[in-house]
Amino acid sequence: MLAKHPGSKIIHNLICSRAVPEVIIENGGIPIRSRVGHSFIKSLMADTGAVFAGEHSGHYYFRDNYRADSGLIAALVVLEMLSTDTRPLSEVCGHSSATQTRVRSTPTCPTRTR
């Protein structure tokens, strides 16, 4: 979105990772944090003129689609980006310094000591 609309506002909800606003800034956008819920996000998009909004739950809103939530449009935007970029997918997805591989560790406890 920022390639087509440089310097635009992008909304994310408050339970998104800290990496989300960092990536928005790295790509020249202006991050705006919102309460959780489509009604809050749609209202904030209208108030700020944001071109895009995303929720942690996987809902994506596009200004040019009447601020409607659409997974199909999100998929088409990604496919368009991949079709015009000559880099491998691993490079396209891994270019941000804010994204890192995190290993989740779950300790185990033997049954006898529980």
JSON list of C-alpha atoms in Angstrom, two decimals:
[
{"chain": "A", "resi": 1, "resn": "MET", "atom": "CA", "xyz": [0.00, 0.00, 0.00]},
{"chain": "A", "resi": 2, "resn": "LEU", "atom": "CA", "xyz": [2.81, 2.41, 0.83]},
{"chain": "A", "resi": 3, "resn": "ALA", "atom": "CA", "xyz": [4.50, 1.85, -2.52]},
{"chain": "A", "resi": 4, "resn": "LYS", "atom": "CA", "xyz": [1.38, 3.20, -4.23]},
{"chain": "A", "resi": 5, "resn": "HIS", "atom": "CA", "xyz": [0.55, 5.75, -1.51]},
{"chain": "A", "resi": 6, "resn": "PRO", "atom": "CA", "xyz": [3.84, 6.97, 0.03]},
{"chain": "A", "resi": 7, "resn": "GLY", "atom": "CA", "xyz": [3.57, 8.73, 3.37]},
{"chain": "A", "resi": 8, "resn": "SER", "atom": "CA", "xyz": [0.05, 7.45, 3.97]},
{"chain": "A", "resi": 9, "resn": "LYS", "atom": "CA", "xyz": [-1.55, 6.54, 7.26]},
{"chain": "A", "resi": 10, "resn": "ILE", "atom": "CA", "xyz": [-1.92, 2.87, 8.11]},
{"chain": "A", "resi": 11, "resn": "ILE", "atom": "CA", "xyz": [-4.07, 1.72, 11.03]},
{"chain": "A", "resi": 12, "resn": "HIS", "atom": "CA", "xyz": [-3.32, -1.29, 13.22]},
{"chain": "A", "resi": 13, "resn": "ASN", "atom": "CA", "xyz": [-5.13, -2.43, 16.32]},
{"chain": "A", "resi": 14, "resn": "LEU", "atom": "CA", "xyz": [-3.57, -2.28, 19.75]},
{"chain": "A", "resi": 15, "resn": "ILE", "atom": "CA", "xyz": [-2.93, -6.00, 20.12]},
{"chain": "A", "resi": 16, "resn": "CYS", "atom": "CA", "xyz": [-0.67, -6.19, 17.05]},
{"chain": "A", "resi": 17, "resn": "SER", "atom": "CA", "xyz": [3.03, -6.86, 17.50]},
{"chain": "A", "resi": 18, "resn": "ARG", "atom": "CA", "xyz": [5.39, -3.94, 18.11]},
{"chain": "A", "resi": 19, "resn": "ALA", "atom": "CA", "xyz": [6.90, -4.86, 14.75]},
{"chain": "A", "resi": 20, "resn": "VAL", "atom": "CA", "xyz": [3.81, -3.59, 12.89]},
{"chain": "A", "resi": 21, "resn": "PRO", "atom": "CA", "xyz": [4.29, 0.15, 13.51]},
{"chain": "A", "resi": 22, "resn": "GLU", "atom": "CA", "xyz": [8.06, -0.28, 13.07]},
{"chain": "A", "resi": 23, "resn": "VAL", "atom": "CA", "xyz": [7.56, -1.79, 9.60]},
{"chain": "A", "resi": 24, "resn": "ILE", "atom": "CA", "xyz": [5.06, 0.94, 8.68]},
{"chain": "A", "resi": 25, "resn": "ILE", "atom": "CA", "xyz": [7.59, 3.62, 9.63]},
{"chain": "A", "resi": 26, "resn": "GLU", "atom": "CA", "xyz": [10.46, 1.81, 7.86]},
{"chain": "A", "resi": 27, "resn": "ASN", "atom": "CA", "xyz": [8.39, 1.89, 4.67]},
{"chain": "A", "resi": 28, "resn": "GLY", "atom": "CA", "xyz": [7.56, 5.58, 4.93]},
{"chain": "A", "resi": 29, "resn": "GLY", "atom": "CA", "xyz": [4.08, 5.35, 6.40]},
{"chain": "A", "resi": 30, "resn": "ILE", "atom": "CA", "xyz": [2.44, 6.81, 9.45]},
{"chain": "A", "resi": 31, "resn": "PRO", "atom": "CA", "xyz": [1.18, 4.19, 11.93]},
{"chain": "A", "resi": 32, "resn": "ILE", "atom": "CA", "xyz": [-2.02, 4.85, 13.85]},
{"chain": "A", "resi": 33, "resn": "ARG", "atom": "CA", "xyz": [-3.10, 2.55, 16.67]},
{"chain": "A", "resi": 34, "resn": "SER", "atom": "CA", "xyz": [-6.78, 1.71, 17.07]},
{"chain": "A", "resi": 35, "resn": "ARG", "atom": "CA", "xyz": [-9.05, -0.06, 19.48]},
{"chain": "A", "resi": 36, "resn": "VAL", "atom": "CA", "xyz": [-10.00, -3.60, 18.56]},
{"chain": "A", "resi": 37, "resn": "GLY", "atom": "CA", "xyz": [-13.13, -3.93, 16.44]},
{"chain": "A", "resi": 38, "resn": "HIS", "atom": "CA", "xyz": [-14.26, -3.14, 12.93]},
{"chain": "A", "resi": 39, "resn": "SER", "atom": "CA", "xyz": [-16.52, -0.24, 13.91]},
{"chain": "A", "resi": 40, "resn": "PHE", "atom": "CA", "xyz": [-13.63, 1.58, 15.62]},
{"chain": "A", "resi": 41, "resn": "ILE", "atom": "CA", "xyz": [-11.26, 0.92, 12.74]},
{"chain": "A", "resi": 42, "resn": "LYS", "atom": "CA", "xyz": [-13.72, 2.02, 10.05]},
{"chain": "A", "resi": 43, "resn": "SER", "atom": "CA", "xyz": [-14.50, 5.20, 11.95]},
{"chain": "A", "resi": 44, "resn": "LEU", "atom": "CA", "xyz": [-10.81, 5.98, 12.47]},
{"chain": "A", "resi": 45, "resn": "MET", "atom": "CA", "xyz": [-10.12, 5.33, 8.78]},
{"chain": "A", "resi": 46, "resn": "ALA", "atom": "CA", "xyz": [-12.82, 7.84, 7.85]},
{"chain": "A", "resi": 47, "resn": "ASP", "atom": "CA", "xyz": [-11.49, 10.40, 10.35]},
{"chain": "A", "resi": 48, "resn": "THR", "atom": "CA", "xyz": [-7.82, 10.09, 9.34]},
{"chain": "A", "resi": 49, "resn": "GLY", "atom": "CA", "xyz": [-8.01, 9.21, 5.65]},
{"chain": "A", "resi": 50, "resn": "ALA", "atom": "CA", "xyz": [-5.91, 6.08, 6.21]},
{"chain": "A", "resi": 51, "resn": "VAL", "atom": "CA", "xyz": [-5.43, 4.00, 3.04]},
{"chain": "A", "resi": 52, "resn": "PHE", "atom": "CA", "xyz": [-5.30, 0.67, 4.86]},
{"chain": "A", "resi": 53, "resn": "ALA", "atom": "CA", "xyz": [-6.03, -0.92, 8.22]},
{"chain": "A", "resi": 54, "resn": "GLY", "atom": "CA", "xyz": [-5.29, -4.35, 9.61]},
{"chain": "A", "resi": 55, "resn": "GLU", "atom": "CA", "xyz": [-6.32, -6.21, 12.72]},
{"chain": "A", "resi": 56, "resn": "HIS", "atom": "CA", "xyz": [-4.41, -8.90, 14.58]},
{"chain": "A", "resi": 57, "resn": "SER", "atom": "CA", "xyz": [-7.34, -11.22, 13.84]},
{"chain": "A", "resi": 58, "resn": "GLY", "atom": "CA", "xyz": [-6.57, -11.08, 10.11]},
{"chain": "A", "resi": 59, "resn": "HIS", "atom": "CA", "xyz": [-9.16, -8.55, 8.98]},
{"chain": "A", "resi": 60, "resn": "TYR", "atom": "CA", "xyz": [-7.89, -6.11, 6.35]},
{"chain": "A", "resi": 61, "resn": "TYR", "atom": "CA", "xyz": [-9.65, -2.87, 5.40]},
{"chain": "A", "resi": 62, "resn": "PHE", "atom": "CA", "xyz": [-9.01, -0.85, 2.23]},
{"chain": "A", "resi": 63, "resn": "ARG", "atom": "CA", "xyz": [-9.94, 2.82, 1.79]},
{"chain": "A", "resi": 64, "resn": "ASP", "atom": "CA", "xyz": [-10.56, 2.29, -1.92]},
{"chain": "A", "resi": 65, "resn": "ASN", "atom": "CA", "xyz": [-13.03, -0.48, -1.13]},
{"chain": "A", "resi": 66, "resn": "TYR", "atom": "CA", "xyz": [-15.27, 1.71, 1.03]},
{"chain": "A", "resi": 67, "resn": "ARG", "atom": "CA", "xyz": [-13.23, 0.69, 4.11]},
{"chain": "A", "resi": 68, "resn": "ALA", "atom": "CA", "xyz": [-14.72, -2.79, 3.83]},
{"chain": "A", "resi": 69, "resn": "ASP", "atom": "CA", "xyz": [-12.97, -5.82, 5.27]},
{"chain": "A", "resi": 70, "resn": "SER", "atom": "CA", "xyz": [-11.81, -8.09, 2.46]},
{"chain": "A", "resi": 71, "resn": "GLY", "atom": "CA", "xyz": [-9.46, -11.04, 2.61]},
{"chain": "A", "resi": 72, "resn": "LEU", "atom": "CA", "xyz": [-9.83, -11.50, -1.13]},
{"chain": "A", "resi": 73, "resn": "ILE", "atom": "CA", "xyz": [-8.56, -8.00, -1.88]},
{"chain": "A", "resi": 74, "resn": "ALA", "atom": "CA", "xyz": [-5.67, -8.56, 0.56]},
{"chain": "A", "resi": 75, "resn": "ALA", "atom": "CA", "xyz": [-4.73, -11.74, -1.30]},
{"chain": "A", "resi": 76, "resn": "LEU", "atom": "CA", "xyz": [-4.92, -9.99, -4.67]},
{"chain": "A", "resi": 77, "resn": "VAL", "atom": "CA", "xyz": [-2.70, -7.15, -3.42]},
{"chain": "A", "resi": 78, "resn": "VAL", "atom": "CA", "xyz": [-0.07, -9.69, -2.31]},
{"chain": "A", "resi": 79, "resn": "LEU", "atom": "CA", "xyz": [-0.29, -11.57, -5.61]},
{"chain": "A", "resi": 80, "resn": "GLU", "atom": "CA", "xyz": [0.09, -8.31, -7.55]},
{"chain": "A", "resi": 81, "resn": "MET", "atom": "CA", "xyz": [3.16, -7.41, -5.48]},
{"chain": "A", "resi": 82, "resn": "LEU", "atom": "CA", "xyz": [4.71, -10.84, -6.06]},
{"chain": "A", "resi": 83, "resn": "SER", "atom": "CA", "xyz": [4.01, -10.72, -9.80]},
{"chain": "A", "resi": 84, "resn": "THR", "atom": "CA", "xyz": [5.88, -7.44, -10.22]},
{"chain": "A", "resi": 85, "resn": "ASP", "atom": "CA", "xyz": [8.83, -8.17, -7.91]},
{"chain": "A", "resi": 86, "resn": "THR", "atom": "CA", "xyz": [11.74, -10.19, -9.25]},
{"chain": "A", "resi": 87, "resn": "ARG", "atom": "CA", "xyz": [13.06, -11.16, -5.81]},
{"chain": "A", "resi": 88, "resn": "PRO", "atom": "CA", "xyz": [12.28, -14.55, -4.25]},
{"chain": "A", "resi": 89, "resn": "LEU", "atom": "CA", "xyz": [9.42, -14.67, -1.74]},
{"chain": "A", "resi": 90, "resn": "SER", "atom": "CA", "xyz": [11.89, -15.20, 1.11]},
{"chain": "A", "resi": 91, "resn": "GLU", "atom": "CA", "xyz": [13.50, -11.84, 0.34]},
{"chain": "A", "resi": 92, "resn": "VAL", "atom": "CA", "xyz": [10.22, -10.03, -0.14]},
{"chain": "A", "resi": 93, "resn": "CYS", "atom": "CA", "xyz": [8.95, -11.23, 3.25]},
{"chain": "A", "resi": 94, "resn": "GLY", "atom": "CA", "xyz": [12.22, -10.99, 5.14]},
{"chain": "A", "resi": 95, "resn": "HIS", "atom": "CA", "xyz": [13.45, -7.49, 4.32]},
{"chain": "A", "resi": 96, "resn": "SER", "atom": "CA", "xyz": [12.39, -5.70, 7.51]},
{"chain": "A", "resi": 97, "resn": "SER", "atom": "CA", "xyz": [14.70, -5.31, 10.48]},
{"chain": "A", "resi": 98, "resn": "ALA", "atom": "CA", "xyz": [11.61, -5.45, 12.70]},
{"chain": "A", "resi": 99, "resn": "THR", "atom": "CA", "xyz": [10.76, -9.02, 11.70]},
{"chain": "A", "resi": 100, "resn": "GLN", "atom": "CA", "xyz": [12.78, -11.76, 13.26]},
{"chain": "A", "resi": 101, "resn": "THR", "atom": "CA", "xyz": [12.41, -15.46, 13.71]},
{"chain": "A", "resi": 102, "resn": "ARG", "atom": "CA", "xyz": [11.34, -16.16, 17.25]},
{"chain": "A", "resi": 103, "resn": "VAL", "atom": "CA", "xyz": [11.49, -19.62, 18.74]},
{"chain": "A", "resi": 104, "resn": "ARG", "atom": "CA", "xyz": [8.79, -20.49, 21.20]},
{"chain": "A", "resi": 105, "resn": "SER", "atom": "CA", "xyz": [9.96, -22.75, 23.96]},
{"chain": "A", "resi": 106, "resn": "THR", "atom": "CA", "xyz": [7.54, -24.83, 25.99]},
{"chain": "A", "resi": 107, "resn": "PRO", "atom": "CA", "xyz": [9.19, -26.58, 28.92]},
{"chain": "A", "resi": 108, "resn": "THR", "atom": "CA", "xyz": [8.03, -30.10, 29.67]},
{"chain": "A", "resi": 109, "resn": "CYS", "atom": "CA", "xyz": [7.67, -31.72, 33.03]},
{"chain": "A", "resi": 110, "resn": "PRO", "atom": "CA", "xyz": [7.79, -35.48, 33.58]},
{"chain": "A", "resi": 111, "resn": "THR", "atom": "CA", "xyz": [4.43, -36.89, 34.68]},
{"chain": "A", "resi": 112, "resn": "ARG", "atom": "CA", "xyz": [5.85, -38.26, 37.97]},
{"chain": "A", "resi": 113, "resn": "THR", "atom": "CA", "xyz": [6.84, -34.80, 39.25]},
{"chain": "A", "resi": 114, "resn": "ARG", "atom": "CA", "xyz": [3.59, -32.95, 38.50]}
]
